[in-house]
Amino acid sequence: MNNKDATSNESGKVNVEKNDQELLRELGPLIKNHEIETNRNLIEVSNPEEAEAKLLQELGIRIKIYGLLHPYSMHVFNVLGRLYSDTKNFRGMVNLLRSLMETQIKALGPEDPNTLFTMNKLGRKLAVCEEHEEAEELFRKSLEGFEKLWGSDHPMTRRCRSDHHLHLSRKPVSEPIDNH
């Protein structure tokens, strides 16, 4: 078993071999949530590229040990998302959300509320990046999923509908074809 092959047992604890124990000792501070908050402060006052590199490294480590959907990994994922949002790095946010959505589809299914929420959020970021076709498809899927799951009057369904209508109102209209 190597670092990327860490697995959980029935109690939810991670099984690691001795060589992985050494890795965990070396990375001890990186695996504690309070260290992530230190990285968050680094994001606000220092070099965003350095903060991104450290957060991506930490996210990779936590994914190898716990998996992407584990709360320890999701905490780093959320801090990285805030970094991208704070620095207006929409492309980074799109890549991060796309990775999360693909993982959620595999692990939770395409109609899970968490997956649908991520679809809608990814649609909003794609719209900002002017990737209108993919954004519209994600808005449609998330809206259909929420309507099926919770009905048309649920707050999340209404939010998806609002996001979709807002996107459609801002989407550029194609030029009419001049036949003359």
CSV table of N, CA and C in Angstrom, one decimal, residues 5-161:
chain,number,residue,atom,x,y,z
A,5,ASP,N,-3.0,4.9,-1.8
A,5,ASP,CA,-3.9,3.7,-1.6
A,5,ASP,C,-4.5,3.7,-0.2
A,6,ALA,N,-4.4,4.7,0.6
A,6,ALA,CA,-5.0,4.7,2.0
A,6,ALA,C,-6.5,4.4,1.9
A,7,THR,N,-7.0,3.6,2.7
A,7,THR,CA,-8.4,3.2,2.7
A,7,THR,C,-9.0,3.4,4.1
A,8,SER,N,-10.3,3.5,4.2
A,8,SER,CA,-11.0,3.5,5.5
A,8,SER,C,-11.5,2.2,5.9
A,9,ASN,N,-11.4,1.9,7.2
A,9,ASN,CA,-12.0,0.6,7.7
A,9,ASN,C,-13.4,0.9,8.1
A,10,GLU,N,-14.1,-0.1,8.8
A,10,GLU,CA,-15.5,0.1,9.2
A,10,GLU,C,-15.7,1.2,10.2
A,11,SER,N,-14.7,1.5,11.0
A,11,SER,CA,-14.8,2.5,12.0
A,11,SER,C,-14.6,3.9,11.4
A,12,GLY,N,-14.2,4.0,10.2
A,12,GLY,CA,-14.0,5.3,9.5
A,12,GLY,C,-12.6,5.8,9.6
A,13,LYS,N,-11.8,5.1,10.4
A,13,LYS,CA,-10.4,5.5,10.5
A,13,LYS,C,-9.6,5.0,9.3
A,14,VAL,N,-8.5,5.8,8.9
A,14,VAL,CA,-7.8,5.5,7.8
A,14,VAL,C,-6.7,4.5,8.1
A,15,ASN,N,-6.6,3.4,7.3
A,15,ASN,CA,-5.6,2.4,7.4
A,15,ASN,C,-4.3,2.9,6.7
A,16,VAL,N,-3.2,2.9,7.4
A,16,VAL,CA,-2.0,3.3,6.7
A,16,VAL,C,-0.9,2.4,7.2
A,17,GLU,N,0.1,2.2,6.3
A,17,GLU,CA,1.3,1.4,6.6
A,17,GLU,C,2.3,2.3,7.3
A,18,LYS,N,3.4,1.7,7.7
A,18,LYS,CA,4.5,2.4,8.4
A,18,LYS,C,5.0,3.6,7.6
A,19,ASN,N,5.3,3.3,6.3
A,19,ASN,CA,5.8,4.4,5.4
A,19,ASN,C,4.8,5.6,5.3
A,20,ASP,N,3.5,5.3,5.4
A,20,ASP,CA,2.5,6.3,5.4
A,20,ASP,C,2.5,7.0,6.7
A,21,GLN,N,2.8,6.3,7.8
A,21,GLN,CA,2.8,6.9,9.1
A,21,GLN,C,3.9,8.0,9.1
A,22,GLU,N,5.0,7.8,8.5
A,22,GLU,CA,6.1,8.8,8.4
A,22,GLU,C,5.6,10.0,7.6
A,23,LEU,N,4.9,9.8,6.6
A,23,LEU,CA,4.3,10.9,5.8
A,23,LEU,C,3.3,11.7,6.7
A,24,LEU,N,2.5,11.0,7.4
A,24,LEU,CA,1.5,11.7,8.3
A,24,LEU,C,2.3,12.5,9.4
A,25,ARG,N,3.4,12.0,9.9
A,25,ARG,CA,4.1,12.7,10.9
A,25,ARG,C,4.7,14.0,10.3
A,26,GLU,N,5.3,13.9,9.1
A,26,GLU,CA,5.9,15.0,8.4
A,26,GLU,C,4.8,16.1,8.1
A,27,LEU,N,3.6,15.6,7.8
A,27,LEU,CA,2.5,16.5,7.4
A,27,LEU,C,1.6,16.9,8.5
A,28,GLY,N,1.9,16.5,9.7
A,28,GLY,CA,1.0,16.7,10.8
A,28,GLY,C,0.3,18.1,10.9
A,29,PRO,N,1.1,19.2,10.8
A,29,PRO,CA,0.4,20.5,10.9
A,29,PRO,C,-0.5,20.7,9.7
A,30,LEU,N,-0.2,20.1,8.6
A,30,LEU,CA,-1.1,20.4,7.4
A,30,LEU,C,-2.4,19.7,7.5
A,31,ILE,N,-2.5,18.7,8.3
A,31,ILE,CA,-3.7,17.9,8.4
A,31,ILE,C,-4.7,18.4,9.5
A,32,LYS,N,-4.2,19.4,10.3
A,32,LYS,CA,-5.1,20.0,11.3
A,32,LYS,C,-5.8,21.2,10.7
A,33,ASN,N,-7.1,21.3,11.0
A,33,ASN,CA,-7.9,22.4,10.4
A,33,ASN,C,-7.4,23.8,10.8
A,34,HIS,N,-6.8,24.0,12.0
A,34,HIS,CA,-6.4,25.3,12.3
A,34,HIS,C,-5.3,25.8,11.4
A,35,GLU,N,-4.5,24.9,10.9
A,35,GLU,CA,-3.4,25.3,10.0
A,35,GLU,C,-4.0,25.9,8.7
A,36,ILE,N,-5.2,25.4,8.3
A,36,ILE,CA,-5.8,25.9,7.0
A,36,ILE,C,-6.2,27.3,7.2
A,37,GLU,N,-6.6,27.7,8.4
A,37,GLU,CA,-7.0,29.0,8.7
A,37,GLU,C,-5.8,29.9,8.6
A,38,THR,N,-4.6,29.4,9.0
A,38,THR,CA,-3.4,30.2,8.8
A,38,THR,C,-3.2,30.4,7.4
A,39,ASN,N,-3.4,29.4,6.5
A,39,ASN,CA,-3.3,29.6,5.1
A,39,ASN,C,-4.3,30.6,4.6
A,40,ARG,N,-5.5,30.6,5.2
A,40,ARG,CA,-6.5,31.6,4.8
A,40,ARG,C,-6.0,33.0,5.0
A,41,ASN,N,-5.3,33.2,6.2
A,41,ASN,CA,-4.7,34.6,6.4
A,41,ASN,C,-3.6,34.9,5.4
A,42,LEU,N,-2.8,33.9,5.0
A,42,LEU,CA,-1.8,34.1,4.0
A,42,LEU,C,-2.5,34.5,2.7
A,43,ILE,N,-3.6,34.0,2.4
A,43,ILE,CA,-4.3,34.4,1.2
A,43,ILE,C,-4.6,35.9,1.2
A,44,GLU,N,-5.1,36.4,2.4
A,44,GLU,CA,-5.5,37.7,2.5
A,44,GLU,C,-4.3,38.7,2.4
A,45,VAL,N,-3.2,38.4,2.9
A,45,VAL,CA,-2.1,39.3,3.1
A,45,VAL,C,-0.9,39.1,2.3
A,46,SER,N,-0.8,37.9,1.6
A,46,SER,CA,0.4,37.6,0.9
A,46,SER,C,0.2,37.2,-0.5
A,47,ASN,N,1.0,36.4,-1.0
A,47,ASN,CA,1.0,36.0,-2.4
A,47,ASN,C,0.0,34.9,-2.7
A,48,PRO,N,-1.1,35.3,-3.5
A,48,PRO,CA,-2.1,34.3,-3.8
A,48,PRO,C,-1.6,33.0,-4.5
A,49,GLU,N,-0.6,33.2,-5.4
A,49,GLU,CA,-0.1,32.0,-6.1
A,49,GLU,C,0.6,31.0,-5.1
A,50,GLU,N,1.3,31.6,-4.1
A,50,GLU,CA,1.9,30.7,-3.1
A,50,GLU,C,0.8,30.0,-2.3
A,51,ALA,N,-0.2,30.8,-1.9
A,51,ALA,CA,-1.3,30.2,-1.1
A,51,ALA,C,-2.0,29.1,-1.9
A,52,GLU,N,-2.2,29.4,-3.2
A,52,GLU,CA,-2.9,28.4,-4.0
A,52,GLU,C,-2.1,27.1,-4.1
A,53,ALA,N,-0.7,27.2,-4.3
A,53,ALA,CA,0.1,26.1,-4.4
A,53,ALA,C,0.1,25.3,-3.1
A,54,LYS,N,0.1,26.0,-1.9
A,54,LYS,CA,0.1,25.3,-0.6
A,54,LYS,C,-1.2,24.6,-0.4
A,55,LEU,N,-2.3,25.3,-0.8
A,55,LEU,CA,-3.6,24.7,-0.6
A,55,LEU,C,-3.9,23.5,-1.5
A,56,LEU,N,-3.4,23.6,-2.8
A,56,LEU,CA,-3.5,22.5,-3.7
A,56,LEU,C,-2.7,21.3,-3.2
A,57,GLN,N,-1.5,21.5,-2.7
A,57,GLN,CA,-0.7,20.4,-2.1
A,57,GLN,C,-1.4,19.8,-1.0
A,58,GLU,N,-2.0,20.6,-0.1
A,58,GLU,CA,-2.7,20.1,1.1
A,58,GLU,C,-3.9,19.3,0.6
A,59,LEU,N,-4.7,19.9,-0.3
A,59,LEU,CA,-5.9,19.2,-0.8
A,59,LEU,C,-5.5,17.8,-1.4
A,60,GLY,N,-4.4,17.8,-2.2
A,60,GLY,CA,-4.0,16.5,-2.7
A,60,GLY,C,-3.7,15.5,-1.7
A,61,ILE,N,-3.0,15.9,-0.6
A,61,ILE,CA,-2.7,15.0,0.5
A,61,ILE,C,-3.9,14.5,1.2
A,62,ARG,N,-4.8,15.4,1.5
A,62,ARG,CA,-6.1,15.0,2.2
A,62,ARG,C,-6.9,14.1,1.3
A,63,ILE,N,-7.0,14.3,0.0
A,63,ILE,CA,-7.7,13.5,-0.9
A,63,ILE,C,-7.1,12.1,-0.9
A,64,LYS,N,-5.8,12.0,-0.9
A,64,LYS,CA,-5.1,10.7,-0.9
A,64,LYS,C,-5.4,9.9,0.4
A,65,ILE,N,-5.5,10.6,1.5
A,65,ILE,CA,-5.7,10.0,2.8
A,65,ILE,C,-7.2,9.7,3.1
A,66,TYR,N,-8.0,10.8,2.8
A,66,TYR,CA,-9.4,10.7,3.3
A,66,TYR,C,-10.4,10.5,2.1
A,67,GLY,N,-10.1,11.0,0.9
A,67,GLY,CA,-11.0,11.1,-0.2
A,67,GLY,C,-11.6,12.5,-0.3
A,68,LEU,N,-12.1,12.9,-1.4
A,68,LEU,CA,-12.5,14.3,-1.7
A,68,LEU,C,-13.7,14.7,-0.8
A,69,LEU,N,-14.6,13.8,-0.6
A,69,LEU,CA,-15.9,14.2,0.1
A,69,LEU,C,-15.8,14.1,1.6
A,70,HIS,N,-14.6,13.8,2.1
A,70,HIS,CA,-14.4,13.8,3.6
A,70,HIS,C,-14.4,15.2,4.1
A,71,PRO,N,-15.0,15.5,5.3
A,71,PRO,CA,-14.9,16.9,5.8
A,71,PRO,C,-13.6,17.5,5.9
A,72,TYR,N,-12.5,16.8,6.2
A,72,TYR,CA,-11.2,17.3,6.2
A,72,TYR,C,-10.7,17.8,4.9
A,73,SER,N,-11.1,17.1,3.8
A,73,SER,CA,-10.7,17.5,2.5
A,73,SER,C,-11.6,18.6,2.0
A,74,MET,N,-12.9,18.5,2.3
A,74,MET,CA,-13.8,19.6,1.9
A,74,MET,C,-13.5,20.9,2.5
A,75,HIS,N,-12.9,20.9,3.8
A,75,HIS,CA,-12.5,22.2,4.4
A,75,HIS,C,-11.5,22.9,3.5
A,76,VAL,N,-10.5,22.1,3.1
A,76,VAL,CA,-9.4,22.7,2.3
A,76,VAL,C,-10.0,23.1,0.9
A,77,PHE,N,-10.9,22.3,0.4
A,77,PHE,CA,-11.6,22.6,-0.9
A,77,PHE,C,-12.3,24.0,-0.8
A,78,ASN,N,-13.0,24.2,0.3
A,78,ASN,CA,-13.7,25.4,0.5
A,78,ASN,C,-12.8,26.6,0.7
A,79,VAL,N,-11.7,26.5,1.4
A,79,VAL,CA,-10.7,27.5,1.6
A,79,VAL,C,-10.1,27.9,0.2
A,80,LEU,N,-9.8,26.9,-0.6
A,80,LEU,CA,-9.3,27.1,-1.9
A,80,LEU,C,-10.3,27.8,-2.8
A,81,GLY,N,-11.6,27.4,-2.7
A,81,GLY,CA,-12.6,28.1,-3.4
A,81,GLY,C,-12.7,29.6,-3.0
A,82,ARG,N,-12.6,29.9,-1.7
A,82,ARG,CA,-12.6,31.3,-1.3
A,82,ARG,C,-11.5,32.0,-1.8
A,83,LEU,N,-10.3,31.4,-1.9
A,83,LEU,CA,-9.1,32.0,-2.5
A,83,LEU,C,-9.4,32.4,-4.0
A,84,TYR,N,-10.0,31.5,-4.7
A,84,TYR,CA,-10.3,31.8,-6.1
A,84,TYR,C,-11.3,32.9,-6.2
A,85,SER,N,-12.3,32.9,-5.4
A,85,SER,CA,-13.3,33.9,-5.4
A,85,SER,C,-12.7,35.2,-5.0
A,86,ASP,N,-11.9,35.3,-3.9
A,86,ASP,CA,-11.3,36.6,-3.5
A,86,ASP,C,-10.4,37.2,-4.6
A,87,THR,N,-9.7,36.3,-5.3
A,87,THR,CA,-8.8,36.8,-6.3
A,87,THR,C,-9.4,36.9,-7.7
A,88,LYS,N,-10.7,36.6,-7.8
A,88,LYS,CA,-11.5,36.6,-9.1
A,88,LYS,C,-10.9,35.7,-10.1
A,89,ASN,N,-10.4,34.5,-9.6
A,89,ASN,CA,-9.8,33.5,-10.5
A,89,ASN,C,-11.0,32.5,-10.8
A,90,PHE,N,-11.8,32.9,-11.8
A,90,PHE,CA,-13.0,32.1,-12.1
A,90,PHE,C,-12.6,30.8,-12.8
A,91,ARG,N,-11.5,30.8,-13.6
A,91,ARG,CA,-11.1,29.6,-14.2
A,91,ARG,C,-10.7,28.6,-13.2
A,92,GLY,N,-9.9,29.0,-12.2
A,92,GLY,CA,-9.6,28.1,-11.1
A,92,GLY,C,-10.8,27.5,-10.4
A,93,MET,N,-11.8,28.4,-10.2
A,93,MET,CA,-13.0,28.0,-9.5
A,93,MET,C,-13.8,27.0,-10.4
A,94,VAL,N,-13.8,27.2,-11.7
A,94,VAL,CA,-14.5,26.3,-12.6
A,94,VAL,C,-13.9,24.9,-12.5
A,95,ASN,N,-12.5,24.9,-12.6
A,95,ASN,CA,-11.8,23.6,-12.5
A,95,ASN,C,-12.1,22.9,-11.2
A,96,LEU,N,-12.1,23.6,-10.1
A,96,LEU,CA,-12.3,23.1,-8.8
A,96,LEU,C,-13.7,22.5,-8.7
A,97,LEU,N,-14.7,23.3,-9.1
A,97,LEU,CA,-16.1,22.8,-9.1
A,97,LEU,C,-16.4,21.7,-10.0
A,98,ARG,N,-15.8,21.7,-11.2
A,98,ARG,CA,-15.9,20.6,-12.1
A,98,ARG,C,-15.4,19.3,-11.5
A,99,SER,N,-14.3,19.4,-10.9
A,99,SER,CA,-13.7,18.2,-10.2
A,99,SER,C,-14.6,17.7,-9.1
A,100,LEU,N,-15.1,18.6,-8.3
A,100,LEU,CA,-16.1,18.2,-7.2
A,100,LEU,C,-17.3,17.6,-7.8
A,101,MET,N,-17.9,18.2,-8.8
A,101,MET,CA,-19.1,17.7,-9.4
A,101,MET,C,-18.9,16.3,-10.0
A,102,GLU,N,-17.8,16.1,-10.7
A,102,GLU,CA,-17.6,14.7,-11.2
A,102,GLU,C,-17.4,13.7,-10.1
A,103,THR,N,-16.8,14.1,-9.0
A,103,THR,CA,-16.7,13.2,-7.9
A,103,THR,C,-18.0,12.9,-7.2
A,104,GLN,N,-18.8,14.0,-7.1
A,104,GLN,CA,-20.1,13.8,-6.5
A,104,GLN,C,-21.0,12.9,-7.3
A,105,ILE,N,-21.0,13.1,-8.6
A,105,ILE,CA,-21.8,12.3,-9.5
A,105,ILE,C,-21.5,10.8,-9.3
A,106,LYS,N,-20.2,10.5,-9.2
A,106,LYS,CA,-19.7,9.1,-9.0
A,106,LYS,C,-20.1,8.6,-7.7
A,107,ALA,N,-19.9,9.4,-6.6
A,107,ALA,CA,-20.0,8.9,-5.3
A,107,ALA,C,-21.5,9.0,-4.7
A,108,LEU,N,-22.2,10.1,-5.1
A,108,LEU,CA,-23.5,10.4,-4.6
A,108,LEU,C,-24.6,10.2,-5.6
A,109,GLY,N,-24.3,10.3,-6.9
A,109,GLY,CA,-25.3,10.2,-7.9
A,109,GLY,C,-25.7,11.5,-8.4
A,110,PRO,N,-26.2,11.6,-9.7
A,110,PRO,CA,-26.4,12.9,-10.3
A,110,PRO,C,-27.7,13.6,-9.7
A,111,GLU,N,-28.5,12.9,-9.0
A,111,GLU,CA,-29.7,13.6,-8.4
A,111,GLU,C,-29.6,13.9,-6.9
A,112,ASP,N,-28.4,13.7,-6.4
A,112,ASP,CA,-28.2,14.0,-5.0
A,112,ASP,C,-28.2,15.6,-4.8
A,113,PRO,N,-28.8,16.1,-3.8
A,113,PRO,CA,-28.9,17.6,-3.6
A,113,PRO,C,-27.5,18.2,-3.6
A,114,ASN,N,-26.5,17.6,-3.0
A,114,ASN,CA,-25.2,18.2,-3.1
A,114,ASN,C,-24.6,18.3,-4.5
A,115,THR,N,-24.9,17.3,-5.3
A,115,THR,CA,-24.4,17.3,-6.7
A,115,THR,C,-25.2,18.4,-7.4
A,116,LEU,N,-26.5,18.5,-7.2
A,116,LEU,CA,-27.3,19.5,-7.9
A,116,LEU,C,-26.9,20.9,-7.5
A,117,PHE,N,-26.6,21.1,-6.3
A,117,PHE,CA,-26.1,22.4,-5.8
A,117,PHE,C,-24.8,22.8,-6.5
A,118,THR,N,-23.9,21.8,-6.6
A,118,THR,CA,-22.6,22.0,-7.2
A,118,THR,C,-22.8,22.3,-8.7
A,119,MET,N,-23.7,21.6,-9.4
A,119,MET,CA,-24.0,21.8,-10.8
A,119,MET,C,-24.4,23.3,-11.0
A,120,ASN,N,-25.3,23.7,-10.1
A,120,ASN,CA,-25.9,25.1,-10.3
A,120,ASN,C,-24.7,26.1,-10.0
A,121,LYS,N,-23.9,25.9,-9.0
A,121,LYS,CA,-22.8,26.8,-8.7
A,121,LYS,C,-21.8,26.8,-9.9
A,122,LEU,N,-21.5,25.7,-10.5
A,122,LEU,CA,-20.6,25.6,-11.6
A,122,LEU,C,-21.2,26.3,-12.8
A,123,GLY,N,-22.5,26.2,-13.0
A,123,GLY,CA,-23.2,26.9,-14.0
A,123,GLY,C,-23.0,28.4,-13.9
A,124,ARG,N,-23.1,28.9,-12.7
A,124,ARG,CA,-23.0,30.4,-12.4
A,124,ARG,C,-21.5,30.8,-12.8
A,125,LYS,N,-20.5,30.0,-12.4
A,125,LYS,CA,-19.2,30.4,-12.7
A,125,LYS,C,-18.9,30.3,-14.2
A,126,LEU,N,-19.4,29.3,-14.9
A,126,LEU,CA,-19.3,29.1,-16.3
A,126,LEU,C,-19.9,30.3,-17.1
A,127,ALA,N,-21.0,30.8,-16.6
A,127,ALA,CA,-21.7,31.9,-17.2
A,127,ALA,C,-20.8,33.2,-17.1
A,128,VAL,N,-20.1,33.3,-15.9
A,128,VAL,CA,-19.2,34.5,-15.8
A,128,VAL,C,-18.0,34.3,-16.8
A,129,CYS,N,-17.6,33.1,-17.0
A,129,CYS,CA,-16.5,32.8,-18.0
A,129,CYS,C,-17.0,32.8,-19.4
A,130,GLU,N,-18.3,33.1,-19.6
A,130,GLU,CA,-18.9,33.2,-20.9
A,130,GLU,C,-18.9,31.8,-21.7
A,131,GLU,N,-19.0,30.8,-20.9
A,131,GLU,CA,-19.2,29.4,-21.5
A,131,GLU,C,-20.7,29.1,-21.4
A,132,HIS,N,-21.5,29.8,-22.2
A,132,HIS,CA,-22.9,29.8,-22.1
A,132,HIS,C,-23.6,28.5,-22.3
A,133,GLU,N,-23.2,27.7,-23.3
A,133,GLU,CA,-23.8,26.4,-23.6
A,133,GLU,C,-23.7,25.5,-22.4
A,134,GLU,N,-22.5,25.3,-21.9
A,134,GLU,CA,-22.3,24.4,-20.8
A,134,GLU,C,-23.1,24.9,-19.5
A,135,ALA,N,-23.0,26.2,-19.3
A,135,ALA,CA,-23.7,26.8,-18.2
A,135,ALA,C,-25.2,26.6,-18.3
A,136,GLU,N,-25.8,26.8,-19.4
A,136,GLU,CA,-27.2,26.6,-19.6
A,136,GLU,C,-27.6,25.1,-19.4
A,137,GLU,N,-26.8,24.2,-19.9
A,137,GLU,CA,-27.0,22.8,-19.6
A,137,GLU,C,-27.0,22.4,-18.2
A,138,LEU,N,-26.0,22.9,-17.4
A,138,LEU,CA,-26.0,22.7,-16.0
A,138,LEU,C,-27.1,23.3,-15.2
A,139,PHE,N,-27.5,24.5,-15.6
A,139,PHE,CA,-28.7,25.2,-15.0
A,139,PHE,C,-29.9,24.3,-15.2
A,140,ARG,N,-30.1,23.8,-16.5
A,140,ARG,CA,-31.3,23.0,-16.8
A,140,ARG,C,-31.3,21.7,-16.0
A,141,LYS,N,-30.2,21.0,-15.9
A,141,LYS,CA,-30.1,19.8,-15.2
A,141,LYS,C,-30.3,20.0,-13.7
A,142,SER,N,-29.7,21.0,-13.1
A,142,SER,CA,-29.9,21.2,-11.7
A,142,SER,C,-31.3,21.7,-11.4
A,143,LEU,N,-31.9,22.5,-12.2
A,143,LEU,CA,-33.3,22.9,-12.0
A,143,LEU,C,-34.3,21.7,-12.1
A,144,GLU,N,-34.1,20.9,-13.1
A,144,GLU,CA,-34.9,19.7,-13.3
A,144,GLU,C,-34.7,18.8,-12.1
A,145,GLY,N,-33.5,18.6,-11.6
A,145,GLY,CA,-33.2,17.7,-10.4
A,145,GLY,C,-33.9,18.3,-9.2
A,146,PHE,N,-33.8,19.6,-8.9
A,146,PHE,CA,-34.4,20.1,-7.7
A,146,PHE,C,-35.9,20.1,-7.8
A,147,GLU,N,-36.5,20.3,-9.0
A,147,GLU,CA,-37.9,20.3,-9.1
A,147,GLU,C,-38.4,18.8,-8.8
A,148,LYS,N,-37.7,17.9,-9.3
A,148,LYS,CA,-38.1,16.5,-9.1
A,148,LYS,C,-37.9,16.1,-7.6
A,149,LEU,N,-36.9,16.6,-7.0
A,149,LEU,CA,-36.5,16.2,-5.6
A,149,LEU,C,-37.4,16.9,-4.6
A,150,TRP,N,-37.6,18.2,-4.8
A,150,TRP,CA,-38.3,19.0,-3.8
A,150,TRP,C,-39.5,19.8,-4.3
A,151,GLY,N,-39.8,19.8,-5.6
A,151,GLY,CA,-40.9,20.6,-6.1
A,151,GLY,C,-40.5,22.0,-6.5
A,152,SER,N,-41.4,22.6,-7.2
A,152,SER,CA,-41.1,23.9,-7.8
A,152,SER,C,-41.1,25.1,-6.9
A,153,ASP,N,-41.6,24.9,-5.6
A,153,ASP,CA,-41.7,26.1,-4.7
A,153,ASP,C,-40.6,26.0,-3.6
A,154,HIS,N,-39.7,25.0,-3.7
A,154,HIS,CA,-38.6,24.9,-2.7
A,154,HIS,C,-37.7,26.1,-2.9
A,155,PRO,N,-37.1,26.6,-1.9
A,155,PRO,CA,-36.1,27.8,-2.0
A,155,PRO,C,-35.0,27.5,-3.0
A,156,MET,N,-34.4,26.3,-2.9
A,156,MET,CA,-33.3,25.9,-3.8
A,156,MET,C,-33.8,25.8,-5.2
A,157,THR,N,-35.0,25.3,-5.5
A,157,THR,CA,-35.5,25.2,-6.8
A,157,THR,C,-35.7,26.6,-7.4
A,158,ARG,N,-36.3,27.5,-6.5
A,158,ARG,CA,-36.5,28.9,-7.0
A,158,ARG,C,-35.2,29.6,-7.3
A,159,ARG,N,-34.1,29.3,-6.4
A,159,ARG,CA,-32.8,29.9,-6.7
A,159,ARG,C,-32.3,29.4,-8.0
A,160,CYS,N,-32.4,28.1,-8.3
A,160,CYS,CA,-31.9,27.6,-9.6
A,160,CYS,C,-32.6,28.3,-10.7
A,161,ARG,N,-33.9,28.4,-10.6
A,161,ARG,CA,-34.7,29.0,-11.7
A,161,ARG,C,-34.3,30.4,-11.9
